[in-house]
Amino acid sequence: MRSRLRTVLVSTVVVVITLTVVAFGGFELMNSRTVQLFGTLVNRVDTDEKVVALTLDDGPSTTTGEVLRTLDEAGVPATFYVTGDEMAEHPDLGRAIVDAGHELGNHTASHRRMVFVGPGTVADEIERTDAEIRAAGYDGEITFRPPYGKKLITLPRYLDQHDRTTVTWDVEPDSVSADTDVDTIVRTAVEQTRPGSIILLHVMYPSRAASLAAIPGIVAALRADGYRFVTVSEMLAN
Ligand code: ZN
């Protein structure tokens, strides 16, 4: 059932980099949601079972309390890809996410673009964020999501060497434009979701009120269609 999208496994780094860059182009490779040079990248899980994971990027921030209330009312778990810097700023909010039974994932410390960065920077960004996530009391697997979905060489190498799974998404209903309305977000999410989908929403800032307001509608419509909401690591274990 599970099929992690295996990326190119390398024995001869230079050859593979060259071939892949030729095949996909460096730019597409950097931005690809399904291809990564090293390690495991998942953008959805291949299954016939109607399971779906809701993932929420960035934060925690001042809107986190409202996000948690919305999820509680909808009765769904979510996976929060948080940044280490914002976790350090709002340790109480990080703990509140964990206490509510949700999952935490690593979205780097500073949310910088993780391309053309050295190995020291990669390790620092990821390890500082892991430490904040653990300090919040989360003890499950910590998957990783690159800011802006961007990665090229140094980042995937680190993730591979540390046996970390990169998680992107296959449903992105609020990224079409910054002012996508609630109905459009709900409709897009429902249209694009299939068994094993990973939905990305940005709900962490006041400017993203429409995304937050779309959660009840997305949950109701997908449930009516027989879907069950799970966290990312539950989905990966499927
Ligand atoms: Zn982000």
Coordinates of C-alpha atoms and ligand atoms in Angstrom, one line a residue:
M1 CA 0.0 0.0 0.0
R2 CA 2.6 2.4 1.0
S3 CA 4.7 3.8 -1.8
R4 CA 7.1 6.5 -0.9
L5 CA 8.1 8.2 -4.1
R6 CA 11.6 6.9 -4.3
T7 CA 13.9 9.4 -5.6
V8 CA 17.1 8.7 -7.5
L9 CA 19.4 6.6 -5.4
V10 CA 23.0 7.5 -6.1
S11 CA 26.1 5.5 -6.3
T12 CA 28.0 8.0 -8.4
V13 CA 27.0 11.4 -7.2
V14 CA 28.4 13.4 -10.0
V15 CA 26.9 11.2 -12.8
V16 CA 23.5 11.3 -11.3
I17 CA 23.5 15.0 -10.6
T18 CA 24.5 15.6 -14.1
L19 CA 22.0 13.3 -15.6
T20 CA 19.2 14.5 -13.4
V21 CA 19.9 18.2 -14.0
V22 CA 19.9 17.4 -17.7
A23 CA 16.6 15.4 -17.4
F24 CA 14.7 17.8 -15.2
G25 CA 16.6 21.1 -15.4
G26 CA 18.1 22.5 -12.2
F27 CA 15.3 24.9 -11.7
E28 CA 12.6 22.3 -12.0
L29 CA 14.6 20.0 -9.7
M30 CA 14.8 22.7 -7.1
N31 CA 11.1 23.3 -7.1
S32 CA 9.8 19.7 -7.8
R33 CA 7.4 18.3 -5.3
T34 CA 8.0 14.8 -6.4
V35 CA 11.7 14.5 -7.3
Q36 CA 14.7 14.9 -5.0
L37 CA 18.3 13.9 -5.6
F38 CA 18.8 12.0 -2.3
G39 CA 16.6 10.4 0.3
T40 CA 12.9 9.8 0.5
L41 CA 10.4 12.3 -0.7
V42 CA 6.7 11.9 -0.3
N43 CA 4.0 14.1 -1.8
R44 CA 1.2 11.6 -1.3
V45 CA 0.7 7.9 -0.4
D46 CA -0.4 5.4 -2.9
T47 CA -3.4 3.6 -1.3
D48 CA -7.0 2.7 -2.1
E49 CA -8.1 3.6 1.4
K50 CA -9.8 7.0 1.7
V51 CA -7.3 8.6 4.0
V52 CA -6.1 12.2 3.7
A53 CA -3.6 14.3 5.7
L54 CA -4.1 17.9 6.5
T55 CA -0.9 19.8 6.8
L56 CA -0.5 23.4 8.0
D57 CA 2.7 25.3 7.3
D58 CA 4.6 28.0 9.2
G59 CA 4.1 29.4 12.7
P60 CA 3.2 28.9 15.5
S61 CA 1.8 32.4 15.6
T62 CA -0.9 34.6 17.1
T63 CA -3.6 32.8 15.1
T64 CA -2.6 29.3 16.4
G65 CA -5.3 29.3 19.2
E66 CA -8.0 29.9 16.6
V67 CA -6.5 27.2 14.4
L68 CA -6.6 24.7 17.3
R69 CA -10.2 25.6 18.0
T70 CA -11.2 25.1 14.4
L71 CA -9.5 21.7 14.3
D72 CA -11.1 20.7 17.6
E73 CA -14.5 21.6 16.4
A74 CA -14.0 19.8 13.1
G75 CA -12.6 16.8 15.1
V76 CA -9.6 16.3 12.9
P77 CA -5.8 15.8 13.5
A78 CA -3.4 18.0 11.6
T79 CA 0.4 18.0 11.0
F80 CA 1.9 21.4 11.7
Y81 CA 5.2 22.2 9.8
V82 CA 6.6 24.8 12.3
T83 CA 9.7 26.9 12.2
G84 CA 12.2 26.7 15.0
D85 CA 12.4 30.5 15.4
E86 CA 8.6 30.8 15.8
M87 CA 8.6 27.9 18.2
A88 CA 11.2 29.6 20.3
E89 CA 9.2 32.8 20.2
H90 CA 5.9 31.1 21.2
P91 CA 6.9 27.9 23.3
D92 CA 3.4 27.9 24.8
L93 CA 1.8 27.6 21.4
G94 CA 4.0 24.8 20.4
R95 CA 3.0 22.9 23.6
A96 CA -0.7 23.7 22.9
I97 CA -0.4 22.0 19.5
V98 CA 1.2 18.9 21.0
D99 CA -1.3 18.8 23.9
A100 CA -4.2 18.9 21.4
G101 CA -2.8 15.7 19.9
H102 CA -1.5 17.1 16.6
E103 CA 1.7 16.2 14.9
L104 CA 4.7 18.6 14.5
G105 CA 7.0 18.6 11.5
N106 CA 10.2 20.5 10.8
H107 CA 10.0 23.5 8.5
T108 CA 13.5 24.9 9.3
A109 CA 14.3 27.5 11.9
S110 CA 14.3 30.6 9.8
H111 CA 12.2 29.7 6.8
R112 CA 15.0 30.6 4.4
R113 CA 15.2 29.1 1.0
M114 CA 17.4 26.0 1.5
V115 CA 19.2 26.2 -1.8
F116 CA 22.8 27.2 -2.3
V117 CA 23.4 26.8 1.5
G118 CA 26.3 25.0 3.2
P119 CA 26.0 21.8 5.2
G120 CA 26.6 23.8 8.5
T121 CA 23.6 26.0 7.8
V122 CA 21.4 23.0 6.8
A123 CA 22.3 21.2 10.0
D124 CA 21.8 24.3 12.2
E125 CA 18.4 25.1 10.6
I126 CA 17.1 21.6 11.1
E127 CA 18.6 20.7 14.4
R128 CA 17.5 23.9 16.1
T129 CA 14.0 23.2 15.0
D130 CA 14.1 19.6 16.1
A131 CA 15.2 20.8 19.5
E132 CA 12.2 23.2 19.8
I133 CA 9.8 20.5 18.7
R134 CA 11.1 18.1 21.3
A135 CA 11.0 20.9 24.0
A136 CA 7.3 21.3 23.2
G137 CA 6.8 17.6 24.2
Y138 CA 6.4 16.0 20.8
D139 CA 8.0 12.6 20.8
G140 CA 6.8 11.1 17.5
E141 CA 8.7 11.0 14.1
I142 CA 9.6 14.5 12.9
T143 CA 9.3 14.7 9.1
F144 CA 10.7 17.6 7.2
R145 CA 9.1 20.1 4.8
P146 CA 11.4 22.5 2.9
P147 CA 10.3 26.2 2.9
Y148 CA 8.8 27.0 -0.5
G149 CA 9.2 23.3 -1.3
K150 CA 12.8 24.2 -2.4
K151 CA 15.7 21.9 -2.2
L152 CA 18.6 21.1 -4.4
I153 CA 21.7 19.2 -3.2
T154 CA 23.0 20.0 0.3
L155 CA 19.6 19.8 2.0
P156 CA 18.5 16.4 0.5
R157 CA 22.0 15.0 1.3
Y158 CA 21.6 15.9 5.0
L159 CA 18.1 14.5 5.1
D160 CA 19.2 11.3 3.5
Q161 CA 22.2 10.9 5.8
H162 CA 20.0 11.5 8.8
D163 CA 17.2 9.1 7.5
R164 CA 14.7 11.9 7.4
T165 CA 11.6 11.8 5.2
T166 CA 10.8 14.9 3.1
V167 CA 7.1 15.6 2.9
T168 CA 5.6 17.9 0.3
W169 CA 2.0 17.9 -0.9
D170 CA -0.3 17.1 -3.8
V171 CA -3.2 19.4 -2.9
E172 CA -2.5 23.1 -2.5
P173 CA -5.8 24.9 -2.7
D174 CA -4.8 28.3 -1.2
S175 CA -1.6 29.0 -3.2
V176 CA -3.2 30.0 -6.4
S177 CA -3.3 33.6 -5.3
A178 CA -3.1 35.3 -1.9
D179 CA -6.8 36.3 -2.0
T180 CA -8.4 33.0 -3.0
D181 CA -11.8 33.0 -1.3
V182 CA -13.1 30.3 1.0
D183 CA -15.4 28.6 -1.5
T184 CA -12.7 28.3 -4.0
I185 CA -10.3 26.8 -1.5
V186 CA -12.9 24.3 -0.4
R187 CA -13.8 23.4 -3.9
T188 CA -10.2 23.0 -5.1
A189 CA -9.3 20.9 -2.1
V190 CA -12.2 18.5 -2.6
E191 CA -11.6 18.3 -6.4
Q192 CA -7.9 17.5 -6.0
T193 CA -8.0 15.1 -3.1
R194 CA -7.7 11.4 -3.8
P195 CA -6.9 8.5 -1.5
G196 CA -3.6 9.2 0.2
S197 CA -3.5 12.9 -0.6
I198 CA -1.6 15.4 1.5
I199 CA -3.3 18.8 1.6
L200 CA -1.3 22.0 2.3
L201 CA -3.0 25.0 3.8
H202 CA -1.4 28.2 5.1
V203 CA -3.5 29.2 8.2
M204 CA -0.9 30.8 10.5
Y205 CA -1.2 34.4 9.7
P206 CA -4.2 36.8 9.8
S207 CA -3.8 37.4 6.1
R208 CA -4.7 33.8 5.6
A209 CA -8.2 33.9 7.2
A210 CA -9.8 32.4 4.1
S211 CA -7.7 29.2 4.5
L212 CA -8.6 28.8 8.1
A213 CA -12.3 29.4 7.4
A214 CA -12.1 26.7 4.6
I215 CA -11.2 23.9 7.0
P216 CA -14.7 23.1 8.2
G217 CA -16.0 23.0 4.7
I218 CA -13.1 20.8 3.5
V219 CA -13.5 18.4 6.4
A220 CA -17.3 18.1 6.0
A221 CA -17.1 17.5 2.2
L222 CA -14.3 15.0 2.3
R223 CA -16.0 13.1 5.3
A224 CA -19.2 13.0 3.4
D225 CA -17.2 11.4 0.6
G226 CA -15.9 8.7 3.0
Y227 CA -12.5 10.2 3.9
R228 CA -10.8 9.8 7.2
F229 CA -8.2 12.4 8.4
V230 CA -4.9 11.2 9.7
T231 CA -1.5 12.7 10.5
V232 CA 1.4 12.5 8.1
S233 CA 3.2 9.8 10.1
E234 CA 0.0 7.8 10.4
M235 CA -0.3 8.1 6.7
L236 CA 3.3 7.0 6.1
A237 CA 2.7 4.0 8.3
N238 CA -0.3 3.0 6.2
Ligands
ZN1 ZN 6.4 27.8 4.8

